[in-house]
């Protein structure tokens, strides 16, 4: 179970944290384990020996060691084949099938070997599955609440592989099979040495002088990197925020400037603002720098993101700023506050929280807005073309609750270019701004005939944003 959870996290930077990734991982492990149970049963009847049992454990451990080394080239290969949502299944099968198959073969071997010493087969099998299930529960909890928050994914995988090989070696030595035990240890040493030489990630990390902070959390692999006067916040190898270290509140990226400008133009009298998705706090810092009489609630599901924004991105500890580590939708439902402006900046290029895109979510947002209130969305998509399905479906859905809207492209004039789209929505009449932060309002007709109404029951955001996720990963 530990490897299964780690597998999902390992693939997330390439395929997102979508249902396709987790469905693929679960399927790969079920296929591998069921195959392993069958083959292990056949092998155990033919050759029930501790040496073979140890061999399956050792080989599985050695295969696990190479998983971090192979994930990047295999993911790139999958995208080059144009596999789409099946890419995670393809890569997961190549990475996890064989080691999981080997581990699956262990169970029938243990039962077969135990039968030699017990006439109470039912009791033996019951105890075995009870113990293995308890082990799976403990492994799941330990991986989720201890290992991932405190250690890097790669270190956890290496540890799993090393433990399995050492366990196999210990069994062999205890069975007085010393040469085989020594061989397992030697193979472990050679594998680790080869991985250390070949792993491009290790080499790249050692040469990245700009890296000043890195941590694996329950939700992200967070890093902070300096490049001259600029400082970047990176989630899962994708840049999320940037600041000029020497100019507090100055916007470096056009989209954050646009979000602030939208609030200033459409609700210049705003006193109470909610920001869903803190990132590096750049939007928040911009608002605080411009308005001295405003009160901001800032919500992010990852508490470490909030800590990083404070420590590395100058987001202040201020009586005007109230942060909360919570899911944005849960926060809206629980607090029942009223806001002049709600900003939604939670749609990651590799992971889109579907429950923040649905009609039901927009109903809850509307209930939290004061009369004349606005919602400002940052959406990585395009207005037309291959990248547009997600934006169009989100727009169609938001229009069910917020019939008034304005759209701005942060950087490009071509509506088919992938861009940060700033969508301003309201239940009340919105004036036409012409321009915000030097960017024109999009005046073209937006064809929503093929858009999908997103609901809590049906919101295939991973499919709608597949082209966006694929191109970001390939880049």
PDB file of N, CA, C and O in Angstrom, residues 68-104:
ATOM      1  N   UNK A  68      12.404   5.705  -9.516  1.00  0.00           N
ATOM      2  CA  UNK A  68      12.615   7.158  -9.678  1.00  0.00           C
ATOM      3  C   UNK A  68      13.471   7.522 -10.886  1.00  0.00           C
ATOM      4  O   UNK A  68      13.291   8.590 -11.473  1.00  0.00           O
ATOM      5  N   UNK A  69      14.377   6.646 -11.239  1.00  0.00           N
ATOM      6  CA  UNK A  69      15.254   6.911 -12.380  1.00  0.00           C
ATOM      7  C   UNK A  69      14.503   6.847 -13.703  1.00  0.00           C
ATOM      8  O   UNK A  69      14.830   7.557 -14.657  1.00  0.00           O
ATOM      9  N   UNK A  70      13.463   6.019 -13.759  1.00  0.00           N
ATOM     10  CA  UNK A  70      12.785   5.743 -15.025  1.00  0.00           C
ATOM     11  C   UNK A  70      11.551   6.592 -15.264  1.00  0.00           C
ATOM     12  O   UNK A  70      11.069   6.688 -16.396  1.00  0.00           O
ATOM     13  N   UNK A  71      10.995   7.210 -14.205  1.00  0.00           N
ATOM     14  CA  UNK A  71       9.693   7.849 -14.348  1.00  0.00           C
ATOM     15  C   UNK A  71       9.727   8.997 -15.358  1.00  0.00           C
ATOM     16  O   UNK A  71       8.799   9.126 -16.184  1.00  0.00           O
ATOM     17  N   UNK A  72      10.767   9.833 -15.353  1.00  0.00           N
ATOM     18  CA  UNK A  72      10.791  10.981 -16.271  1.00  0.00           C
ATOM     19  C   UNK A  72      10.870  10.554 -17.733  1.00  0.00           C
ATOM     20  O   UNK A  72      10.049  10.989 -18.552  1.00  0.00           O
ATOM     21  N   UNK A  73      11.831   9.712 -18.121  1.00  0.00           N
ATOM     22  CA  UNK A  73      11.877   9.333 -19.544  1.00  0.00           C
ATOM     23  C   UNK A  73      10.636   8.581 -19.993  1.00  0.00           C
ATOM     24  O   UNK A  73      10.184   8.741 -21.124  1.00  0.00           O
ATOM     25  N   UNK A  74      10.045   7.761 -19.115  1.00  0.00           N
ATOM     26  CA  UNK A  74       8.841   7.032 -19.500  1.00  0.00           C
ATOM     27  C   UNK A  74       7.655   7.980 -19.672  1.00  0.00           C
ATOM     28  O   UNK A  74       6.834   7.797 -20.584  1.00  0.00           O
ATOM     29  N   UNK A  75       7.550   8.985 -18.804  1.00  0.00           N
ATOM     30  CA  UNK A  75       6.459   9.955 -18.946  1.00  0.00           C
ATOM     31  C   UNK A  75       6.601  10.739 -20.241  1.00  0.00           C
ATOM     32  O   UNK A  75       5.621  10.962 -20.961  1.00  0.00           O
ATOM     33  N   UNK A  76       7.822  11.152 -20.554  1.00  0.00           N
ATOM     34  CA  UNK A  76       8.053  11.878 -21.806  1.00  0.00           C
ATOM     35  C   UNK A  76       7.715  10.998 -23.010  1.00  0.00           C
ATOM     36  O   UNK A  76       7.143  11.468 -23.997  1.00  0.00           O
ATOM     37  N   UNK A  77       8.068   9.736 -22.924  1.00  0.00           N
ATOM     38  CA  UNK A  77       7.761   8.796 -24.008  1.00  0.00           C
ATOM     39  C   UNK A  77       6.251   8.641 -24.168  1.00  0.00           C
ATOM     40  O   UNK A  77       5.735   8.610 -25.291  1.00  0.00           O
ATOM     41  N   UNK A  78       5.544   8.563 -23.050  1.00  0.00           N
ATOM     42  CA  UNK A  78       4.088   8.416 -23.104  1.00  0.00           C
ATOM     43  C   UNK A  78       3.447   9.620 -23.783  1.00  0.00           C
ATOM     44  O   UNK A  78       2.533   9.477 -24.607  1.00  0.00           O
ATOM     45  N   UNK A  79       3.924  10.826 -23.466  1.00  0.00           N
ATOM     46  CA  UNK A  79       3.362  12.017 -24.097  1.00  0.00           C
ATOM     47  C   UNK A  79       3.715  12.078 -25.580  1.00  0.00           C
ATOM     48  O   UNK A  79       2.915  12.551 -26.393  1.00  0.00           O
ATOM     49  N   UNK A  80       4.905  11.597 -25.938  1.00  0.00           N
ATOM     50  CA  UNK A  80       5.281  11.598 -27.351  1.00  0.00           C
ATOM     51  C   UNK A  80       4.402  10.654 -28.163  1.00  0.00           C
ATOM     52  O   UNK A  80       4.214  10.846 -29.356  1.00  0.00           O
ATOM     53  N   UNK A  81       3.860   9.630 -27.501  1.00  0.00           N
ATOM     54  CA  UNK A  81       2.954   8.698 -28.173  1.00  0.00           C
ATOM     55  C   UNK A  81       1.528   9.234 -28.267  1.00  0.00           C
ATOM     56  O   UNK A  81       0.687   8.643 -28.954  1.00  0.00           O
ATOM     57  N   UNK A  82       1.252  10.335 -27.568  1.00  0.00           N
ATOM     58  CA  UNK A  82      -0.085  10.908 -27.599  1.00  0.00           C
ATOM     59  C   UNK A  82      -1.123  10.033 -26.923  1.00  0.00           C
ATOM     60  O   UNK A  82      -2.252   9.919 -27.391  1.00  0.00           O
ATOM     61  N   UNK A  83      -0.765   9.447 -25.784  1.00  0.00           N
ATOM     62  CA  UNK A  83      -1.658   8.507 -25.102  1.00  0.00           C
ATOM     63  C   UNK A  83      -2.744   9.198 -24.294  1.00  0.00           C
ATOM     64  O   UNK A  83      -3.677   8.535 -23.829  1.00  0.00           O
ATOM     65  N   UNK A  84      -2.631  10.498 -24.084  1.00  0.00           N
ATOM     66  CA  UNK A  84      -3.669  11.226 -23.358  1.00  0.00           C
ATOM     67  C   UNK A  84      -3.836  10.712 -21.940  1.00  0.00           C
ATOM     68  O   UNK A  84      -2.872  10.484 -21.210  1.00  0.00           O
ATOM     69  N   UNK A  85      -5.096  10.496 -21.563  1.00  0.00           N
ATOM     70  CA  UNK A  85      -5.396  10.043 -20.206  1.00  0.00           C
ATOM     71  C   UNK A  85      -4.887   8.636 -19.924  1.00  0.00           C
ATOM     72  O   UNK A  85      -4.822   8.225 -18.760  1.00  0.00           O
ATOM     73  N   UNK A  86      -4.539   7.887 -20.973  1.00  0.00           N
ATOM     74  CA  UNK A  86      -4.006   6.537 -20.776  1.00  0.00           C
ATOM     75  C   UNK A  86      -2.497   6.558 -20.512  1.00  0.00           C
ATOM     76  O   UNK A  86      -1.899   5.511 -20.279  1.00  0.00           O
ATOM     77  N   UNK A  87      -1.897   7.748 -20.557  1.00  0.00           N
ATOM     78  CA  UNK A  87      -0.467   7.837 -20.304  1.00  0.00           C
ATOM     79  C   UNK A  87      -0.088   7.384 -18.909  1.00  0.00           C
ATOM     80  O   UNK A  87       0.922   6.700 -18.714  1.00  0.00           O
ATOM     81  N   UNK A  88      -0.900   7.756 -17.920  1.00  0.00           N
ATOM     82  CA  UNK A  88      -0.617   7.346 -16.543  1.00  0.00           C
ATOM     83  C   UNK A  88      -0.702   5.831 -16.401  1.00  0.00           C
ATOM     84  O   UNK A  88       0.096   5.219 -15.677  1.00  0.00           O
ATOM     85  N   UNK A  89      -1.670   5.215 -17.090  1.00  0.00           N
ATOM     86  CA  UNK A  89      -1.788   3.760 -17.040  1.00  0.00           C
ATOM     87  C   UNK A  89      -0.580   3.102 -17.696  1.00  0.00           C
ATOM     88  O   UNK A  89      -0.025   2.121 -17.166  1.00  0.00           O
ATOM     89  N   UNK A  90      -0.147   3.633 -18.819  1.00  0.00           N
ATOM     90  CA  UNK A  90       1.001   3.086 -19.540  1.00  0.00           C
ATOM     91  C   UNK A  90       2.275   3.167 -18.687  1.00  0.00           C
ATOM     92  O   UNK A  90       2.982   2.170 -18.504  1.00  0.00           O
ATOM     93  N   UNK A  91       2.546   4.337 -18.132  1.00  0.00           N
ATOM     94  CA  UNK A  91       3.752   4.520 -17.327  1.00  0.00           C
ATOM     95  C   UNK A  91       3.652   3.727 -16.025  1.00  0.00           C
ATOM     96  O   UNK A  91       4.617   3.100 -15.583  1.00  0.00           O
ATOM     97  N   UNK A  92       2.475   3.735 -15.415  1.00  0.00           N
ATOM     98  CA  UNK A  92       2.298   2.976 -14.187  1.00  0.00           C
ATOM     99  C   UNK A  92       2.536   1.490 -14.384  1.00  0.00           C
ATOM    100  O   UNK A  92       3.143   0.822 -13.532  1.00  0.00           O
ATOM    101  N   UNK A  93       2.087   0.973 -15.517  1.00  0.00           N
ATOM    102  CA  UNK A  93       2.297  -0.449 -15.802  1.00  0.00           C
ATOM    103  C   UNK A  93       3.780  -0.762 -15.950  1.00  0.00           C
ATOM    104  O   UNK A  93       4.274  -1.764 -15.413  1.00  0.00           O
ATOM    105  N   UNK A  94       4.510   0.093 -16.646  1.00  0.00           N
ATOM    106  CA  UNK A  94       5.935  -0.148 -16.851  1.00  0.00           C
ATOM    107  C   UNK A  94       6.732  -0.014 -15.555  1.00  0.00           C
ATOM    108  O   UNK A  94       7.715  -0.721 -15.344  1.00  0.00           O
ATOM    109  N   UNK A  95       6.315   0.887 -14.688  1.00  0.00           N
ATOM    110  CA  UNK A  95       7.073   1.122 -13.463  1.00  0.00           C
ATOM    111  C   UNK A  95       6.737   0.148 -12.342  1.00  0.00           C
ATOM    112  O   UNK A  95       7.634  -0.313 -11.619  1.00  0.00           O
ATOM    113  N   UNK A  96       5.463  -0.163 -12.181  1.00  0.00           N
ATOM    114  CA  UNK A  96       5.030  -0.839 -10.955  1.00  0.00           C
ATOM    115  C   UNK A  96       4.561  -2.278 -11.139  1.00  0.00           C
ATOM    116  O   UNK A  96       4.399  -2.992 -10.145  1.00  0.00           O
ATOM    117  N   UNK A  97       4.340  -2.707 -12.391  1.00  0.00           N
ATOM    118  CA  UNK A  97       3.770  -4.042 -12.567  1.00  0.00           C
ATOM    119  C   UNK A  97       4.708  -5.144 -12.063  1.00  0.00           C
ATOM    120  O   UNK A  97       4.306  -5.996 -11.267  1.00  0.00           O
ATOM    121  N   UNK A  98       5.948  -5.138 -12.523  1.00  0.00           N
ATOM    122  CA  UNK A  98       6.857  -6.230 -12.163  1.00  0.00           C
ATOM    123  C   UNK A  98       7.175  -6.288 -10.664  1.00  0.00           C
ATOM    124  O   UNK A  98       7.100  -7.362 -10.062  1.00  0.00           O
ATOM    125  N   UNK A  99       7.541  -5.173 -10.021  1.00  0.00           N
ATOM    126  CA  UNK A  99       7.788  -5.284  -8.578  1.00  0.00           C
ATOM    127  C   UNK A  99       6.550  -5.694  -7.785  1.00  0.00           C
ATOM    128  O   UNK A  99       6.649  -6.458  -6.819  1.00  0.00           O
ATOM    129  N   UNK A 100       5.371  -5.233  -8.207  1.00  0.00           N
ATOM    130  CA  UNK A 100       4.145  -5.612  -7.500  1.00  0.00           C
ATOM    131  C   UNK A 100       3.804  -7.078  -7.752  1.00  0.00           C
ATOM    132  O   UNK A 100       3.308  -7.773  -6.861  1.00  0.00           O
ATOM    133  N   UNK A 101       4.066  -7.545  -8.971  1.00  0.00           N
ATOM    134  CA  UNK A 101       3.855  -8.970  -9.266  1.00  0.00           C
ATOM    135  C   UNK A 101       4.731  -9.833  -8.359  1.00  0.00           C
ATOM    136  O   UNK A 101       4.274 -10.833  -7.793  1.00  0.00           O
ATOM    137  N   UNK A 102       6.011  -9.449  -8.218  1.00  0.00           N
ATOM    138  CA  UNK A 102       6.910 -10.205  -7.348  1.00  0.00           C
ATOM    139  C   UNK A 102       6.433 -10.230  -5.912  1.00  0.00           C
ATOM    140  O   UNK A 102       6.475 -11.274  -5.243  1.00  0.00           O
ATOM    141  N   UNK A 103       5.955  -9.089  -5.419  1.00  0.00           N
ATOM    142  CA  UNK A 103       5.446  -9.049  -4.053  1.00  0.00           C
ATOM    143  C   UNK A 103       4.162  -9.858  -3.916  1.00  0.00           C
ATOM    144  O   UNK A 103       3.896 -10.449  -2.864  1.00  0.00           O
ATOM    145  N   UNK A 104       3.354  -9.885  -4.981  1.00  0.00           N
ATOM    146  CA  UNK A 104       2.145 -10.704  -4.949  1.00  0.00           C
ATOM    147  C   UNK A 104       2.441 -12.193  -4.846  1.00  0.00           C
ATOM    148  O   UNK A 104       1.679 -12.958  -4.247  1.00  0.00           O
TER     149      UNK A 104
END
